Coordinates of C-alpha atoms and ligand atoms in Angstrom, one line a residue:
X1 CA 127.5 138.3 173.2
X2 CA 126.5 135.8 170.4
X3 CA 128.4 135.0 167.1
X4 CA 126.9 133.0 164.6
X5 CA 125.4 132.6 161.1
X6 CA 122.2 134.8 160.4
X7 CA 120.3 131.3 159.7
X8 CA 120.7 130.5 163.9
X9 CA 119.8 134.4 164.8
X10 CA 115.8 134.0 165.3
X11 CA 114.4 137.2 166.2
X12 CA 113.6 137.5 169.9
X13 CA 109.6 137.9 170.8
X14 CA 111.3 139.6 174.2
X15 CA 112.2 143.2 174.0
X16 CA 115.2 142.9 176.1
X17 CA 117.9 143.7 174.0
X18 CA 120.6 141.9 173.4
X19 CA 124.1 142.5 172.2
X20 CA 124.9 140.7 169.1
X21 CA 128.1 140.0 166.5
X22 CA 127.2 139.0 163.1
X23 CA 129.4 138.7 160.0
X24 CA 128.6 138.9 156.7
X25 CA 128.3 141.2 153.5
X26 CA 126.8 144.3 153.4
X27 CA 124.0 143.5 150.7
X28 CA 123.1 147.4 150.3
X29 CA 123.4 150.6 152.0
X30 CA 121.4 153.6 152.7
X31 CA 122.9 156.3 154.1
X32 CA 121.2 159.9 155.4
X33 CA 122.0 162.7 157.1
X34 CA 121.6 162.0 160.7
X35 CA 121.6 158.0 160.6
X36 CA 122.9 155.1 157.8
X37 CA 120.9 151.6 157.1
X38 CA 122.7 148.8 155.7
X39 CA 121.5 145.4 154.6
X40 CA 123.5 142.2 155.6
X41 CA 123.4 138.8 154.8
X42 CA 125.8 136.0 155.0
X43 CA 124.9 133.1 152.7
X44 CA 123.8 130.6 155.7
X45 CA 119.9 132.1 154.8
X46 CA 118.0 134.2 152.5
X47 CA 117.3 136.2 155.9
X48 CA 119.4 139.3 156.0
X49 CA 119.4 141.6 159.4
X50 CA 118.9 145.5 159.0
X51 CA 122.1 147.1 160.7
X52 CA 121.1 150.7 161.8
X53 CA 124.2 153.0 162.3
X54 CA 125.7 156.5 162.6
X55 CA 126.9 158.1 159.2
X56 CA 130.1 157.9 160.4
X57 CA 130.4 154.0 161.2
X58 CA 128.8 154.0 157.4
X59 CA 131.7 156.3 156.0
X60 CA 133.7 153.5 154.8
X61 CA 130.4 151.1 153.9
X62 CA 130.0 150.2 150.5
X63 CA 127.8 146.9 149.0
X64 CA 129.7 143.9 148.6
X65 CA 132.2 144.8 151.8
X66 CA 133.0 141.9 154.2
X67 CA 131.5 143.1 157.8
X68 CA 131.3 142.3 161.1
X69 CA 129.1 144.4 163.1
X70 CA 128.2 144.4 166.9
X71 CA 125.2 145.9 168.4
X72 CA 122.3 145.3 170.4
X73 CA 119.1 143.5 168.8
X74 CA 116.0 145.0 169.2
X75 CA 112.6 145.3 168.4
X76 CA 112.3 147.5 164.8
X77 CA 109.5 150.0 164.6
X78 CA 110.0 149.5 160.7
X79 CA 107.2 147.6 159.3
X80 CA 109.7 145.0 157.2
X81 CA 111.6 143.4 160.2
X82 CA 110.7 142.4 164.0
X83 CA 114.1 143.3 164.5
X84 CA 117.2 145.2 163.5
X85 CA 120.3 145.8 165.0
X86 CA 121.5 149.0 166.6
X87 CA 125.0 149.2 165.3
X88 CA 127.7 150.3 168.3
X89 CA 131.0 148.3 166.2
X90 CA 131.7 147.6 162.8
X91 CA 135.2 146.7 161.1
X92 CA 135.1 146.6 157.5
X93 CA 136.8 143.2 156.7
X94 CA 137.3 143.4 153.3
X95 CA 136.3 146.4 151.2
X96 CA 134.3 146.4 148.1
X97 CA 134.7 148.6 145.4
X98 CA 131.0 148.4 144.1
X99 CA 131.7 150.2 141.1
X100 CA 134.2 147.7 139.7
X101 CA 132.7 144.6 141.3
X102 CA 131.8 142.1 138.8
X103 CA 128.9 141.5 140.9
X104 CA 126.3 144.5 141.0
X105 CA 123.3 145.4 142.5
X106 CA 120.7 144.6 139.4
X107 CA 119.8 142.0 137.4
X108 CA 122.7 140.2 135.6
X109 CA 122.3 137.2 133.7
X110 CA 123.3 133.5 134.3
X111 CA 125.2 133.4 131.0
X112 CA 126.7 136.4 132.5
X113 CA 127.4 134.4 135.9
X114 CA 129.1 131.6 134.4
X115 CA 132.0 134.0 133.8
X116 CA 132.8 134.6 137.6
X117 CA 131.8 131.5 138.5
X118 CA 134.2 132.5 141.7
X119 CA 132.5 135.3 142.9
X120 CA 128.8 133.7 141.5
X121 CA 127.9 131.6 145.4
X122 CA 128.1 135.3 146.7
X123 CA 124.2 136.0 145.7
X124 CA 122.1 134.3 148.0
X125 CA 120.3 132.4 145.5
X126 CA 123.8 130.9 144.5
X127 CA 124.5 130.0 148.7
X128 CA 121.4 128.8 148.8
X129 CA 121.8 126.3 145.8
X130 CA 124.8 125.2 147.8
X131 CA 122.8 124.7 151.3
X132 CA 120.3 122.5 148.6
X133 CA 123.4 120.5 147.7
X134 CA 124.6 119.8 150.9
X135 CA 120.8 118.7 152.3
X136 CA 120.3 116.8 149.4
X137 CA 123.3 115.2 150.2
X138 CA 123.4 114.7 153.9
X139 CA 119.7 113.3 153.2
X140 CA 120.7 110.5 150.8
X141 CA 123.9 109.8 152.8
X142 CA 121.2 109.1 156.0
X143 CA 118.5 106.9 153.5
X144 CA 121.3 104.6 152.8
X145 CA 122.8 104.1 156.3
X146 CA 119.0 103.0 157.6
X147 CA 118.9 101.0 154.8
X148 CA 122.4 99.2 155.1
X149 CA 124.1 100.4 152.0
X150 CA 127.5 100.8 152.8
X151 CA 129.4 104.0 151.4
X152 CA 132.4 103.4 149.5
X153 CA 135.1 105.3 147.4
X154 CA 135.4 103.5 144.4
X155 CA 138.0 104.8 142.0
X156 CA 138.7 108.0 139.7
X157 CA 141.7 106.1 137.9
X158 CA 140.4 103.2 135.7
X159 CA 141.4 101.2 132.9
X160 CA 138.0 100.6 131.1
X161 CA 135.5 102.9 130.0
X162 CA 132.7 101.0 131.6
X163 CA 130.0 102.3 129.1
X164 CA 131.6 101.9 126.2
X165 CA 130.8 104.9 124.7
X166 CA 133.8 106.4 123.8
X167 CA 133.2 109.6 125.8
X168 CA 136.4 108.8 128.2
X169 CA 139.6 111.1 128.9
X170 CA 142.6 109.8 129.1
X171 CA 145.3 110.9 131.7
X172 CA 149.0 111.4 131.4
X173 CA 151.4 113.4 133.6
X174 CA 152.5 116.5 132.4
X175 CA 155.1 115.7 130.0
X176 CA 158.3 116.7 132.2
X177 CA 157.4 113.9 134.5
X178 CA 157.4 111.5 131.9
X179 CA 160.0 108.9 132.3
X180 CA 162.3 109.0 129.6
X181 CA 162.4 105.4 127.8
X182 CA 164.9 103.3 126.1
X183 CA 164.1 102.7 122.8
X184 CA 165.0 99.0 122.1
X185 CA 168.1 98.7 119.7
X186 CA 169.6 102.0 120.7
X187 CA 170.8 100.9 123.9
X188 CA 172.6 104.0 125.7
X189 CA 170.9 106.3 123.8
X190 CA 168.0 107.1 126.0
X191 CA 165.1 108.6 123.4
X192 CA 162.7 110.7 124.8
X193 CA 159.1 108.7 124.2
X194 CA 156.4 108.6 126.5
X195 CA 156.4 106.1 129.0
X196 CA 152.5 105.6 130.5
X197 CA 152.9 106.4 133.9
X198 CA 150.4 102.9 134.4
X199 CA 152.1 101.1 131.7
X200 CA 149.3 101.8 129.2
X201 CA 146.7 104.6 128.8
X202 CA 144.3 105.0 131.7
X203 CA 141.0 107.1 131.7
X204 CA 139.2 109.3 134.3
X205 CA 135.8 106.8 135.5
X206 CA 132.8 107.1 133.6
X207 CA 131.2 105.3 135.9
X208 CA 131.9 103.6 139.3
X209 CA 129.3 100.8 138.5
X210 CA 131.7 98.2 137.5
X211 CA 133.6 99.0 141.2
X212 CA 130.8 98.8 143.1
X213 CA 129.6 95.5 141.9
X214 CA 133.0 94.0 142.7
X215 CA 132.0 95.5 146.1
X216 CA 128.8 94.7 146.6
X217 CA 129.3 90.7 146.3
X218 CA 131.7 91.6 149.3
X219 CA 129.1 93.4 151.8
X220 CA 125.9 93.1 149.8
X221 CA 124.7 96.8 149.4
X222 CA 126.9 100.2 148.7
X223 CA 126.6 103.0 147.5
X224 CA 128.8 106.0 146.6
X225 CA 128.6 109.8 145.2
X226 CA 131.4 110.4 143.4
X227 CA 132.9 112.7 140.3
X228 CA 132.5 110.9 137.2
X229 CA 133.3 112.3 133.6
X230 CA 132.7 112.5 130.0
X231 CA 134.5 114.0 127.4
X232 CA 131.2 114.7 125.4
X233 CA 131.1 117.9 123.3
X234 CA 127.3 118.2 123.5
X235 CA 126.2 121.9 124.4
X236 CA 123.1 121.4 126.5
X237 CA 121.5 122.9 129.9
X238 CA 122.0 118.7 131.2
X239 CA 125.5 118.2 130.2
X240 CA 128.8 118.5 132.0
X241 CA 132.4 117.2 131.2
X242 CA 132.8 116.6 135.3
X243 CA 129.9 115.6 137.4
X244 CA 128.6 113.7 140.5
X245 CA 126.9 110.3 139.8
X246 CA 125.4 108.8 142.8
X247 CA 125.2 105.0 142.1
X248 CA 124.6 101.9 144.1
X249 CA 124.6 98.4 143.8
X250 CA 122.7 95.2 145.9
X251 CA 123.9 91.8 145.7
X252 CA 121.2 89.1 145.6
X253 CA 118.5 90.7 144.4
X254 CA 116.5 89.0 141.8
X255 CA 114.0 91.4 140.4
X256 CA 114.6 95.0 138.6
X257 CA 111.4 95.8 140.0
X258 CA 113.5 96.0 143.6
X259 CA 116.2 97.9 142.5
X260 CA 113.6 101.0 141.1
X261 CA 111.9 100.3 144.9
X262 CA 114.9 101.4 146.2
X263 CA 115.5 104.8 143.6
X264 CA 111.6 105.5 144.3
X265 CA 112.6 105.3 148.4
X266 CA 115.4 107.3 148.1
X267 CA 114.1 110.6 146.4
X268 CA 110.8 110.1 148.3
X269 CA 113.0 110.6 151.6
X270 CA 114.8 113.6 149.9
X271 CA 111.8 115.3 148.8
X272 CA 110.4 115.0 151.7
X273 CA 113.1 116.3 153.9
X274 CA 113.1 119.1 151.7
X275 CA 109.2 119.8 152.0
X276 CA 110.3 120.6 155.7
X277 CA 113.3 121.6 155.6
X278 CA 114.2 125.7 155.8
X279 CA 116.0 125.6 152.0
X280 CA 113.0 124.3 150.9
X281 CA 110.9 127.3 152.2
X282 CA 113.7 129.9 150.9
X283 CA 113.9 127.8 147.7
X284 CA 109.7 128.3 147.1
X285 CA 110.0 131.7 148.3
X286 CA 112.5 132.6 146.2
X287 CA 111.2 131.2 143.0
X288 CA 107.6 133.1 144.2
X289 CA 109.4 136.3 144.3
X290 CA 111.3 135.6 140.8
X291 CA 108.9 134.0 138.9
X292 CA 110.3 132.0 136.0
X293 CA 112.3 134.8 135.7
X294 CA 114.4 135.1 132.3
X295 CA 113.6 131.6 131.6
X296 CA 116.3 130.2 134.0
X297 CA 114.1 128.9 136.4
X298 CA 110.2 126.9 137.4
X299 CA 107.5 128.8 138.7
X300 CA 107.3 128.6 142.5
X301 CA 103.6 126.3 142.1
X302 CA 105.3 124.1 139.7
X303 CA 108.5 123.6 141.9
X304 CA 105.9 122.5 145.0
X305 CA 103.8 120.3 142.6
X306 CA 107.1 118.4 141.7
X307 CA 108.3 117.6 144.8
X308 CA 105.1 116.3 145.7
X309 CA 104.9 114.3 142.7
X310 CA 108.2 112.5 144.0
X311 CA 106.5 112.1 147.8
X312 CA 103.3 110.7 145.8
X313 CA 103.8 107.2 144.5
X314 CA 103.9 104.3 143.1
X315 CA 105.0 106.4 139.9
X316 CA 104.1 104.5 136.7
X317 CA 106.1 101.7 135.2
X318 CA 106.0 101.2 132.0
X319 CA 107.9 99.2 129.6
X320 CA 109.5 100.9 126.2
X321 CA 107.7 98.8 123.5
X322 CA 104.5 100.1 125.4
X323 CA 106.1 103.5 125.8
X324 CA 107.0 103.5 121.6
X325 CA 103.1 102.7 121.6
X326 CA 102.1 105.2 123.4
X327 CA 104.3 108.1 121.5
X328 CA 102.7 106.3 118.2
X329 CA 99.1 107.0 119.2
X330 CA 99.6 110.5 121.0
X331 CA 101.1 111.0 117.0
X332 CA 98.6 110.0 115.6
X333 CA 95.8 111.6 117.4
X334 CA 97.3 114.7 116.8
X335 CA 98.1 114.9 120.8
X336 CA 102.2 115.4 120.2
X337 CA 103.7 116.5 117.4
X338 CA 107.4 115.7 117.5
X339 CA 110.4 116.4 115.0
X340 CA 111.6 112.6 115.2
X341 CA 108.9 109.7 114.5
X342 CA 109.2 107.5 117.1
X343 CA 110.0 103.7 116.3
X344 CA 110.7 101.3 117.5
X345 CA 114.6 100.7 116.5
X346 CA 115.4 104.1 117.0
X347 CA 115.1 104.7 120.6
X348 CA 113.7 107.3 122.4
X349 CA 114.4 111.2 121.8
X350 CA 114.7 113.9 124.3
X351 CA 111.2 115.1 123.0
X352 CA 110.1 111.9 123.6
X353 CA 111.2 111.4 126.5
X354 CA 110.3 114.9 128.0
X355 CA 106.7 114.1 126.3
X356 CA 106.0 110.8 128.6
X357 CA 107.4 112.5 131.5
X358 CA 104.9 115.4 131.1
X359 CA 101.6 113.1 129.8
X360 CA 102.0 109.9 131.4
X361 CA 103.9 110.2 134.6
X362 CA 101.2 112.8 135.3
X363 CA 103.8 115.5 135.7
X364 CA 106.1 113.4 137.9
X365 CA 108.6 110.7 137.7
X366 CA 108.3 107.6 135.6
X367 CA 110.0 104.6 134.9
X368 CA 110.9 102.9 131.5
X369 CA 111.9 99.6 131.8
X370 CA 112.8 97.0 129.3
X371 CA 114.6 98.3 126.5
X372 CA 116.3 96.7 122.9
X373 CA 119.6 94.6 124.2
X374 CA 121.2 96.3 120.9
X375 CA 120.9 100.1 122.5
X376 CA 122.2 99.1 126.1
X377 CA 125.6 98.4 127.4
X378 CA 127.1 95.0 127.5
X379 CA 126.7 94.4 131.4
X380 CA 123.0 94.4 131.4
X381 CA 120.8 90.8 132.2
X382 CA 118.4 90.3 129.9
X383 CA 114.7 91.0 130.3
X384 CA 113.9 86.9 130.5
X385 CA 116.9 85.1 131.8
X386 CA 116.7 82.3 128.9
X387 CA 117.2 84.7 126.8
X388 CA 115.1 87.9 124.8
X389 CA 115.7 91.2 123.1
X390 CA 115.3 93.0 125.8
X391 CA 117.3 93.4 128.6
X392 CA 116.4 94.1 132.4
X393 CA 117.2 98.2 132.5
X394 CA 114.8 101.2 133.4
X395 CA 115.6 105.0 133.0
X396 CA 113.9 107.4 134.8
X397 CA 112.8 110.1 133.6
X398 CA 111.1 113.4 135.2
X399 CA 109.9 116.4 133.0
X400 CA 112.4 119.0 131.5
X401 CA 115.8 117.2 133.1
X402 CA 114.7 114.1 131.2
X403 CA 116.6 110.7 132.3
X404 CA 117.5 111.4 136.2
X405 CA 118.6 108.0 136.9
X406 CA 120.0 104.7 134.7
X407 CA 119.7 101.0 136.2
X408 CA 119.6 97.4 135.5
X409 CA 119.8 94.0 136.6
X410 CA 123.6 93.0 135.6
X411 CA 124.5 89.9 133.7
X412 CA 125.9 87.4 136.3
X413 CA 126.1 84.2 134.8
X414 CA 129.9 83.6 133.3
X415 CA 129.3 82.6 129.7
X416 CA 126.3 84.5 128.8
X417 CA 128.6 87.7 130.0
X418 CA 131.2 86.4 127.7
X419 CA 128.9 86.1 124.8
X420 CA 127.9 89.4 125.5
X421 CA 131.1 91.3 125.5
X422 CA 131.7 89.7 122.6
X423 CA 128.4 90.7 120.8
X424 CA 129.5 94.5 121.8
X425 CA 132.9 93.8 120.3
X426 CA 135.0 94.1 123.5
X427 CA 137.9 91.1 124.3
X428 CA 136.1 88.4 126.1
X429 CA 138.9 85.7 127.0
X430 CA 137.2 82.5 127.6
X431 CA 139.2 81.4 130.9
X432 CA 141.3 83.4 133.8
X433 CA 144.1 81.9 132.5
X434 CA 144.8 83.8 129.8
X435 CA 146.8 86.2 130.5
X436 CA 144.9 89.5 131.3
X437 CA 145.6 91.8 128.6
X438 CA 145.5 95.9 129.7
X439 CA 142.9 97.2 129.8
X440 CA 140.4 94.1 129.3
X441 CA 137.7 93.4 132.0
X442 CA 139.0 90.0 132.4
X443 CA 139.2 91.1 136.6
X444 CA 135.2 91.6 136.0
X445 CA 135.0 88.8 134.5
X446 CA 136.7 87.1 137.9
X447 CA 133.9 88.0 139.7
X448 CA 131.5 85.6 137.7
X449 CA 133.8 82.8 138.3
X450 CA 134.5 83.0 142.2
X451 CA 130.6 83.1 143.6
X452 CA 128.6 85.4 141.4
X453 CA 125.3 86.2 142.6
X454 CA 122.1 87.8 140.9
X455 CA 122.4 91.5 141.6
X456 CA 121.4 95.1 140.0
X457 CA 122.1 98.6 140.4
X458 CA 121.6 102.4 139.4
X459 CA 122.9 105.8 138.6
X460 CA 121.7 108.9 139.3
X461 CA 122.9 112.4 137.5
X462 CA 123.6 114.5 141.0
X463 CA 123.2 117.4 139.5
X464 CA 120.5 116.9 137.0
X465 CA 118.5 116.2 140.4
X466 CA 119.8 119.4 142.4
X467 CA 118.7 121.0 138.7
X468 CA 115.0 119.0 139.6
X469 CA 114.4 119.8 143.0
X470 CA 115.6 123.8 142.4
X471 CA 113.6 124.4 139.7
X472 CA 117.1 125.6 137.9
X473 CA 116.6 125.3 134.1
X474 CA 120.7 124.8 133.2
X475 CA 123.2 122.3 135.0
X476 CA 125.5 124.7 134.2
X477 CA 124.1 127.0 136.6
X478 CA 123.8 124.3 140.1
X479 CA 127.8 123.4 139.4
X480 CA 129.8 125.4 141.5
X481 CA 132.6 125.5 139.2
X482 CA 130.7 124.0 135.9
X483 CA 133.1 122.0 133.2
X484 CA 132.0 121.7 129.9
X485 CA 133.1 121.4 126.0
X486 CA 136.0 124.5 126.1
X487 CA 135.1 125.6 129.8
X488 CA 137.4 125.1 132.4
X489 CA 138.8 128.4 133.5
X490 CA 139.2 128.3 137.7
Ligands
LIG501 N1 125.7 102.8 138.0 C1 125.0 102.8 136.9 O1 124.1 102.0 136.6 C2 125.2 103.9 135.9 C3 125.5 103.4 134.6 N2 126.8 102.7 134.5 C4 125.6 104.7 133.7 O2 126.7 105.3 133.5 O3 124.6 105.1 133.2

């Protein structure tokens, strides 16, 4: 007798019969006068086994019911399946009560979904963006092991908001933990005012970046994939108030160049394990048999064209003032037509984006480099290390998600770092003596005075890229339990 997941039960080309135990959920049920069919799958495949049984073992069968069923596999003289099981056991888990089952058998919508986003990884679409998740990850974890990143686990807690951009929340126990403090002046008379639990007002990480360089001048390359979060109201299908940044960092390298060698690598190796792998056949045939359906997803040819275009390579490099050029003439040729003129000092829109990532990265992936110091953050080196308006930063950008990944070469020299904290307005303190005030970066700062070497990094949306590679139009819909702007509910 054999127990497993449906995705290890091949069908036998022998027509000796064996007896089998599967578990699972019955995905629908037929039942006649003289015999019962019920469908069941268990999440670890699309692949779903036909149990054949008596009505009576189907008396208490409904859809949605927890199963496990024994009986003996065997050849199928239906036309759908080699095999099907011959039911002689069934025990009824958990029962369903299909009629008031927030999941039914039809179509329901994924603004629908997002409401039982519990019960949602039960369709085996859903399990099947999980399997994605977990291959994408496993895949990634393996590219930087043979490449001698080392993983880390930066922190969740921090006391900067590396970006700067104001999108950080800020954590506090629940106010029954707080410490009561003495209000100075009133001595006896303990007041009750918040006390920070750190002493002052910590944030949840916007970014492990400013970890991982620290760590990276220790063992030269790491990496990590870790939660990250913004408190960013912005309703779109690409942003969350939680999600997974995978980012990584290499110490003396000299060239930005390098550092996009090493994100072009990277999701080369992921598509292609996924051009073999068994979710990547479910995920093609799953978008052939639903078609851009409702909008929420790719086509099944456009879903096989991108992943190729990530295997194919070198994808183009091109630097913004060139890419503000190219928007320009694709303007005025009448190519584009876009709601926001693009110039120079204004940076680049979505449509803008999405636009080169659709013309001139040939469908695929493509690199912007070089972008105006004054609309990056203050860490970044600039473009010509005596000095320019540009600094040494690409984004990446793939059609419909837009920017996938973030890097740059990071300002290692002590002074010029200084001067440019100060240029973004944050406290610079011009030696470690000073004593370092909460909150400041003056530990960051440490690292340029005690053996800084050249070195550059990246950051790449996790989920934007399981949104890529499965052809899933809204993040919303690849988060397992999605938080965003007035959503947090399990
Ligand atoms: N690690 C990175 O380069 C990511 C960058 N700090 C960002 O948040 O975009």
């Amino acid at each position: 007798m054999r127990s497993s997941p449906l995705s290890s039960t091949s069908p036998r080309s022998s027509s000796e019969s064996e007896t089998l135990t599967v578990h699972g959920y019955v995905r629908s049920v037929r039942k006649q006068k003289r015999i019962a069919f019920a469908v069941i799958g268990d999440g670890s495949t699309l692949s779903t086994v036909q149990a054949v049984l008596s009505p009576q073992l189907a008396e208490d069968l409904s859809t949605g019911a927890a199963v496990t069923v024994t009986g003996k596999w065997t050849p199928s003289p239906g036309g759908k399946q080699s095999h099907e099981l011959q039911v002689e056991d069934i025990r009824v888990l958990g029962a369903n009560d299909a009629t008031t089952s927030p999941i039914q058998k039809k179509y329901q919508s994924a603004e629908y979904l997002r409401t039982i986003p519990h019960l949602r990884p039960r369709l085996p679409v859903n399990a099947l963006l999980l399997r994605l998740r977990s291959l994408v990850t496993a895949q990634v974890t393996s590219y930087f092991a043979k490449n001698d990143f080392i993983q880390c686990h930066p922190p969740i807690i921090t006391s900067s908001d590396c970006e700067g951009a104001g999108e950080v929340f800020t954590i506090e126990p629940a106010a029954s933990d707080a410490t009561p403090a003495r209000v100075p002046g009133q001595s006896g008379q303990a007041k009750k005012l918040r006390d920070p639990f750190f002493g002052s007002p910590k944030y949840l990480t916007v970014s492990s970046q400013l970890h991982l360089e620290a760590l990276a001048q220790s063992v030269d390359k790491v990496w990590t994939l870790s939660p990250t979060f913004r408190a960013e109201k912005s309703d779109t299908a690409r942003h969350l108030s939680e999600f997974y940044m995978l980012e990584a960092e290499v110490a003396f390298v000299e060239n930005l160049q390098d550092v996009m060698d090493v994100v072009e690598d990277m999701l080369r190796s992921v598509a292609q394990e996924l051009q073999s792998s068994r979710v990547g056949q479910e995920l093609l045939e799953a978008r052939a048999r639903d078609q851009g359906e409702e909008g929420t997803s790719v086509s099944h040819d456009t879903l096989a064209q991108r992943w190729q275009g990530l295997v194919d390579g070198p994808w183009p490099r091109i630097k913004y003032a060139e890419a503000i050029r190219h928007l320009k003439e694709a303007t005025a040729q009448g190519k584009a037509t876009f709601e926001f003129w693009p110039e120079h000092e204004d940076g680049l829109q979505t449509e803008h984006e999405r636009y080169l990532a659709e013309h001139f990265g040939k469908g695929g992936p493509i690199f912007v480099t070089d972008y105006p110091r004054s609309m990056k953050p203050f860490y970044m080196l600039p473009s010509s290390p005596s000095g320019s308006d540009t600094v040494a930063c690409f984004d990446l950008l793939v059609p419909e998600i837009c920017e996938l990944v973030g890097g740059s070469m990071r300002e290692h020299r002590l002074p010029e770092l200084q001067q440019s904290m100060a240029d973004h307005g944050l406290p610079a303190a011009a030696d470690s003596s000073a004593e370092a005030s909460d909150g400041s970066l003056q530990w960051y700062l440490d690292l340029r005075r005690y053996g800084s070497v050249p070195h550059g990094g990246f950051g790449l949306g996790f989920d934007r890229l399981i949104c890529y590679l499965s052809g899933v139009q809204n993040i919303r819909d690849v988060v397992a339990f999605p938080r965003y702007h007035k959503k947090c509910d399990c």
